GROMACS .gro file of C-alpha atoms in nm:
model
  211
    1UNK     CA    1   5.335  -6.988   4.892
    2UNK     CA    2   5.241  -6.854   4.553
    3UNK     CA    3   4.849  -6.860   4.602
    4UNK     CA    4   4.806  -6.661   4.931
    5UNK     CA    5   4.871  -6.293   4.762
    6UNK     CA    6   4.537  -6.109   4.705
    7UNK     CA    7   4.664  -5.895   4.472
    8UNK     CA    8   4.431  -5.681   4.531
    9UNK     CA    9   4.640  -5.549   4.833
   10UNK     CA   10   4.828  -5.348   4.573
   11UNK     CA   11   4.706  -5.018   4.454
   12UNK     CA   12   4.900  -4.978   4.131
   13UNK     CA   13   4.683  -4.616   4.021
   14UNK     CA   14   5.004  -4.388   4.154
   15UNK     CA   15   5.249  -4.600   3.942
   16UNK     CA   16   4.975  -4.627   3.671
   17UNK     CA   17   4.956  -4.200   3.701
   18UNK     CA   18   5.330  -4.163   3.713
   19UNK     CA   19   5.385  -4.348   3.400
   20UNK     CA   20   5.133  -4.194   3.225
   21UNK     CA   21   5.245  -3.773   3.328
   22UNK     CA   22   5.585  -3.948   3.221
   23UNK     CA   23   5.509  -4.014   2.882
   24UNK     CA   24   5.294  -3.669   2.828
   25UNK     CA   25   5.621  -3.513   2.891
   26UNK     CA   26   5.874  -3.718   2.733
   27UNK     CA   27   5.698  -3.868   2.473
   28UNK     CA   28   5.838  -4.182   2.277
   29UNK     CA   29   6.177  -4.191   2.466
   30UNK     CA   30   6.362  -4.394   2.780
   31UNK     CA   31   6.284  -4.108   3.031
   32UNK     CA   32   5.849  -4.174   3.010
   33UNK     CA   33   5.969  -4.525   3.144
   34UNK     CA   34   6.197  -4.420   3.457
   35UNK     CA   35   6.523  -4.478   3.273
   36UNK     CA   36   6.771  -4.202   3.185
   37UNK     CA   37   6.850  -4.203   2.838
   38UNK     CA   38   6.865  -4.456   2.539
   39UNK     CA   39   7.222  -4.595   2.644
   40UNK     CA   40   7.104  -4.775   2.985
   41UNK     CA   41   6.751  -4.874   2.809
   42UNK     CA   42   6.954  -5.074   2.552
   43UNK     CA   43   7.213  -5.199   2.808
   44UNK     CA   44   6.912  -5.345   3.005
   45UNK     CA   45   6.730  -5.518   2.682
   46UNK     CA   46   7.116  -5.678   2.626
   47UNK     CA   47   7.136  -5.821   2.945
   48UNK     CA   48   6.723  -5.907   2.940
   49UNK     CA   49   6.755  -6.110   2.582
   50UNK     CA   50   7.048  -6.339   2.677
   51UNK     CA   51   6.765  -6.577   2.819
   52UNK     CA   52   6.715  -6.629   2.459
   53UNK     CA   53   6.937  -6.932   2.350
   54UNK     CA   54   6.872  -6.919   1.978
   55UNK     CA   55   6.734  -6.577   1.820
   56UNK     CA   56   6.704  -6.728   1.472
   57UNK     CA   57   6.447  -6.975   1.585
   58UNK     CA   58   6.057  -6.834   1.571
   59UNK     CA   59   5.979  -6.757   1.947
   60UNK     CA   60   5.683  -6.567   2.107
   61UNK     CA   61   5.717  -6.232   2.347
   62UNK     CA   62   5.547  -6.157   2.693
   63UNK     CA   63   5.648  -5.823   2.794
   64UNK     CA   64   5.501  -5.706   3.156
   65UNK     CA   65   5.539  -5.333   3.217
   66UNK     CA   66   5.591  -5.294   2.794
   67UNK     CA   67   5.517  -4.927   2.809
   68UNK     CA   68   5.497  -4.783   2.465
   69UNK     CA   69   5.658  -5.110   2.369
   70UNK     CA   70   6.048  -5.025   2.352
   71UNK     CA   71   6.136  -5.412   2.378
   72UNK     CA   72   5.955  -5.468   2.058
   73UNK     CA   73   6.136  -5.221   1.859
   74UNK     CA   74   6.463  -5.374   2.042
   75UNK     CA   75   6.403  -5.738   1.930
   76UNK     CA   76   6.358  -5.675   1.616
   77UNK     CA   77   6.629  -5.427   1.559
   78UNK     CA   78   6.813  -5.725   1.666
   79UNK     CA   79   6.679  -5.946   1.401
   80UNK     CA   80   6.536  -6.169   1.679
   81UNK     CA   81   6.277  -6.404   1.494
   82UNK     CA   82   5.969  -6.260   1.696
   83UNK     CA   83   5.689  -6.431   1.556
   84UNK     CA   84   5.414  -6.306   1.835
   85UNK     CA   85   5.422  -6.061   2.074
   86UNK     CA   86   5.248  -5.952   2.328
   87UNK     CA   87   5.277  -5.609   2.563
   88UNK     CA   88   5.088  -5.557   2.930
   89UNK     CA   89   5.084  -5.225   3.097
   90UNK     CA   90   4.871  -5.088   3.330
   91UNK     CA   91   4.851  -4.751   3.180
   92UNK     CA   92   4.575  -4.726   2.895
   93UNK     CA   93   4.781  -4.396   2.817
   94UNK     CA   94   5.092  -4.603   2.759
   95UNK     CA   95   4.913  -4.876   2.559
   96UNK     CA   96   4.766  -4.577   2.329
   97UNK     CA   97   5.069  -4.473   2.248
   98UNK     CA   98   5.255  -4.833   2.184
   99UNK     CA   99   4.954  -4.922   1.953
  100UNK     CA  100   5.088  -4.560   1.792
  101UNK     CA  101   5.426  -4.639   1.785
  102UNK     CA  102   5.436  -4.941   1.697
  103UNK     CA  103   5.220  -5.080   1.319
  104UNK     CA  104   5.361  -5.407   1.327
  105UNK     CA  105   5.055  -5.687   1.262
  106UNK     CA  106   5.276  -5.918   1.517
  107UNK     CA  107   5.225  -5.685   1.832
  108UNK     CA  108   4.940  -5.672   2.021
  109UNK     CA  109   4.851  -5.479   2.357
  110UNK     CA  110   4.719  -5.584   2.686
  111UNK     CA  111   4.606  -5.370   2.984
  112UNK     CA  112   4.687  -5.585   3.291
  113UNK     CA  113   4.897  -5.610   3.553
  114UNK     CA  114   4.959  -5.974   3.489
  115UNK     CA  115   5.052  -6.205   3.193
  116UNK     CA  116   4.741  -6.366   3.050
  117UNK     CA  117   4.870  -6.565   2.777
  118UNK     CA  118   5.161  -6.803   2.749
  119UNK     CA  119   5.462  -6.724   2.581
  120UNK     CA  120   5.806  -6.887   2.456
  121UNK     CA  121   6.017  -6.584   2.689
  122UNK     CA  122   5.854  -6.324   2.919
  123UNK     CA  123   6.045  -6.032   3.039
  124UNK     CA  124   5.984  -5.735   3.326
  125UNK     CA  125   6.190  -5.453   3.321
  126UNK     CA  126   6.196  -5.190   3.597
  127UNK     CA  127   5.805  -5.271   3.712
  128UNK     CA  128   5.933  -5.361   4.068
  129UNK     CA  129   6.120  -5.033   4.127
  130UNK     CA  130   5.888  -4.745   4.222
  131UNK     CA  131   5.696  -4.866   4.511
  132UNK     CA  132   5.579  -4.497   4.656
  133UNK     CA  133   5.465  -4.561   4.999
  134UNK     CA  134   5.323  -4.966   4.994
  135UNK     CA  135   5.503  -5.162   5.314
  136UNK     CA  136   5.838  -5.333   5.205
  137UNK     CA  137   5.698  -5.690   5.278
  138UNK     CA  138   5.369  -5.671   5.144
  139UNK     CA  139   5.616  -5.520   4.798
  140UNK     CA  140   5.803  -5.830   4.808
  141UNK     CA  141   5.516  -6.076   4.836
  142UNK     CA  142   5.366  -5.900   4.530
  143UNK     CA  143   5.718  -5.911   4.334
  144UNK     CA  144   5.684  -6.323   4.449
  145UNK     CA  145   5.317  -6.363   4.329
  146UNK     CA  146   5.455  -6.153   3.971
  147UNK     CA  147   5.757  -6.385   3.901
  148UNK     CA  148   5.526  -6.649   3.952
  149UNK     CA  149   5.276  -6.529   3.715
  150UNK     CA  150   5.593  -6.483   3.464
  151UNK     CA  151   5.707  -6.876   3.581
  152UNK     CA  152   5.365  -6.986   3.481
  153UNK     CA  153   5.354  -6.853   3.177
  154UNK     CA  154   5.708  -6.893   3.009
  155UNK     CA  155   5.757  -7.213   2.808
  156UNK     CA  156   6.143  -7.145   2.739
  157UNK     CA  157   6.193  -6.880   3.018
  158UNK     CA  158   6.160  -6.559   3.136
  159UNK     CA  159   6.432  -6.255   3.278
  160UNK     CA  160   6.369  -5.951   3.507
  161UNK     CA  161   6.551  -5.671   3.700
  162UNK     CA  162   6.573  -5.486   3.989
  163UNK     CA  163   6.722  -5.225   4.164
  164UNK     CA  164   7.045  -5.348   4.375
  165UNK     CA  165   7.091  -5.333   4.733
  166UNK     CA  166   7.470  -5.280   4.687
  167UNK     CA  167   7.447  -4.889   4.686
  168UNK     CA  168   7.576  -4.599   4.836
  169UNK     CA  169   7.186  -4.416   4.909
  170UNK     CA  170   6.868  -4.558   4.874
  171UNK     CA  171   6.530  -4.333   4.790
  172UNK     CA  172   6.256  -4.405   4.993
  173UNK     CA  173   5.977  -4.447   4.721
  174UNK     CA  174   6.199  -4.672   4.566
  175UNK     CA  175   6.242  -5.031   4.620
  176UNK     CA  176   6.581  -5.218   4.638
  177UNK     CA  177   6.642  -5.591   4.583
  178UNK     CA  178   6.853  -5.871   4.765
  179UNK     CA  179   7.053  -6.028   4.429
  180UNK     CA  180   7.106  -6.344   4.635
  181UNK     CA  181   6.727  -6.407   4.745
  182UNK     CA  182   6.604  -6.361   4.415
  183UNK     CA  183   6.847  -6.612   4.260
  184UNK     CA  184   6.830  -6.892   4.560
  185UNK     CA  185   6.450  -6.811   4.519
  186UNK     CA  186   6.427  -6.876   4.140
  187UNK     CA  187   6.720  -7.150   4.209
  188UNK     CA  188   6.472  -7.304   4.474
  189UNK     CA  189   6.176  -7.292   4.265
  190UNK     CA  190   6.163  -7.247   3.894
  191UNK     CA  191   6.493  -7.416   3.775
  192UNK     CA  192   6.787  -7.553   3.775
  193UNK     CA  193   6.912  -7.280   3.516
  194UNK     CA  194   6.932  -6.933   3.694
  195UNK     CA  195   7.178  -6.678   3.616
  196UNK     CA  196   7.278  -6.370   3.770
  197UNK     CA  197   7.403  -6.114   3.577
  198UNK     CA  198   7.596  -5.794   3.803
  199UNK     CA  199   7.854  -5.681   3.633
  200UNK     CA  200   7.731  -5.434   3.435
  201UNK     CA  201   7.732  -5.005   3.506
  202UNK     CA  202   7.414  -4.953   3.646
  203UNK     CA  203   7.295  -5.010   4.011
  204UNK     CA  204   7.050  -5.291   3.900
  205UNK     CA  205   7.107  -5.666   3.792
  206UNK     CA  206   6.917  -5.885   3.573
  207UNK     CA  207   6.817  -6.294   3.654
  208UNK     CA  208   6.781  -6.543   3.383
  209UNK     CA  209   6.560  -6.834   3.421
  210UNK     CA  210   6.546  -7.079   3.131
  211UNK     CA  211   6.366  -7.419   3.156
   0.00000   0.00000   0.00000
C-alpha cells in the first residue's frame, strides 16, 4: 500500500514559495517555519526527542522539513551526542540559510522532499500541515508514502506531528489529522512501540515509533 503513490501527484512549489517569503521576512526565527514564537518550537522538539532512549549514546539525525535547521541547534543545546546529521528541505532558500546558520562540520544539507540516507532517528515537524488547495485524500496518501519513507530509513526510530482534529475551527488550507489512525496505522505497520503524546498546549500531537 506503500508503493502505489506517484509522488509526483504533489506539487510542493506553493509550500516550497511560502517557506521561502517566510524566512525573507522573519529571518532566523520560529515564525519563517509556521510556528509562533520560540516557546511552542521548543515544546515541539521536547515532545519530538523523547523517541530518543539514550542521548549520551552517539546517534545519527534525519530531519525532513529541517528549514534553516532549528532541530540541530536544539539537539545539541541539549547535549544530545549527535554524531551526524543530516537536514532535507525543499526550499534551496531555506537550505542557504541553514548552511549560514549553522558551521558545524557534523551538519550537512539536502534538498529533497524525501530522506535519502539512513539514519539512527528521523523526525518531521509541521511538513504535513499547510496543504493549500491539494484534495484531502490524495494529502493523506502522500503523508502515508512520507512516514514510510521515514520507516524505511530509521534504524532506532523516527517521531512526527500534526495538526489535531480535536479543535474548535479548522482553516481550509490547512490540514488536520485523526490521532487514532495515525497511531493504529504506525501500531499496524511499523511497530510494536508507538506512542501518542496529547497532552500538551498546542492543538497538535506528536507519535513515537521506536524499533
Amino acid at each position: 500500500m506503500f508503493k502505489d503513490f506517484d509522488l509526483d501527484k504533489i506539487d510542493l512549489k506553493k509550500i516550497e514559495e511560502l517557506y521561502s517569503k517566510c524566512l525573507k521576512k522573519y529571518g532566523f526565527q520560529p515564525q519563517s517555519v509556521g510556528w509562533n514564537d520560540e516557546k511552542s518550537h521548543f515544546l515541539r522538539f521536547e515532545k519530538l526527542v523523547q523517541v530518543i532512549e539514550d542521548p549520551l549514546v552517539a546517534i545519527t539525525i534525519n530531519d525532513l522539513g529541517c528549514g534553516y535547521g532549528a532541530l540541530f541547534s536544539f539537539l545539541v543545546a541539549r547535549q544530545f551526542n549527535v554524531s551526524l546529521y543530516r537536514g532535507y528541505d525543499i526550499s534551496q532558500d531555506m537550505l542557504n540559510a541553514a548552511q549560514s546558520f549553522i558551521s558545524d562540520k557534523r551538519a550537512f544539507f539536502i534538498q529533497s522532499n524525501v530522506l535519502l540516507h539512513p539514519a539512527d532517528y528521523s523526525f518531521a515537524s509541521g511538513i504535513f500541515n499547510v496543504k493549500f488547495d491539494i484534495d484531502v485524500q490524495v494529502w493523506e496518501k502522500y503523508i502515508i508514502y512520507i512516514l514510510n519513507n521515514l520507516n524505511q530509513f530509521s534504524l532506532k526510530g523516527f517521531a512526527f506531528n500534526l495538526l489535531t482534529t480535536y479543535v474548535d475551527f479548522k482553516r481550509d488550507h490547512l490540514y488536520y489529522g485523526d490521532p487514532l489512525f495515525y497511531f493504529d496505522f504506525c501500531k499496524r505497520y511499523f511497530s510494536k512501540k508507538v506512542s501518542l503524546l496529547h497532552d500538551y498546549d498546542l492543538f497538535e500531537w506528536t507519535i513515537l515509533v521506536k524499533k
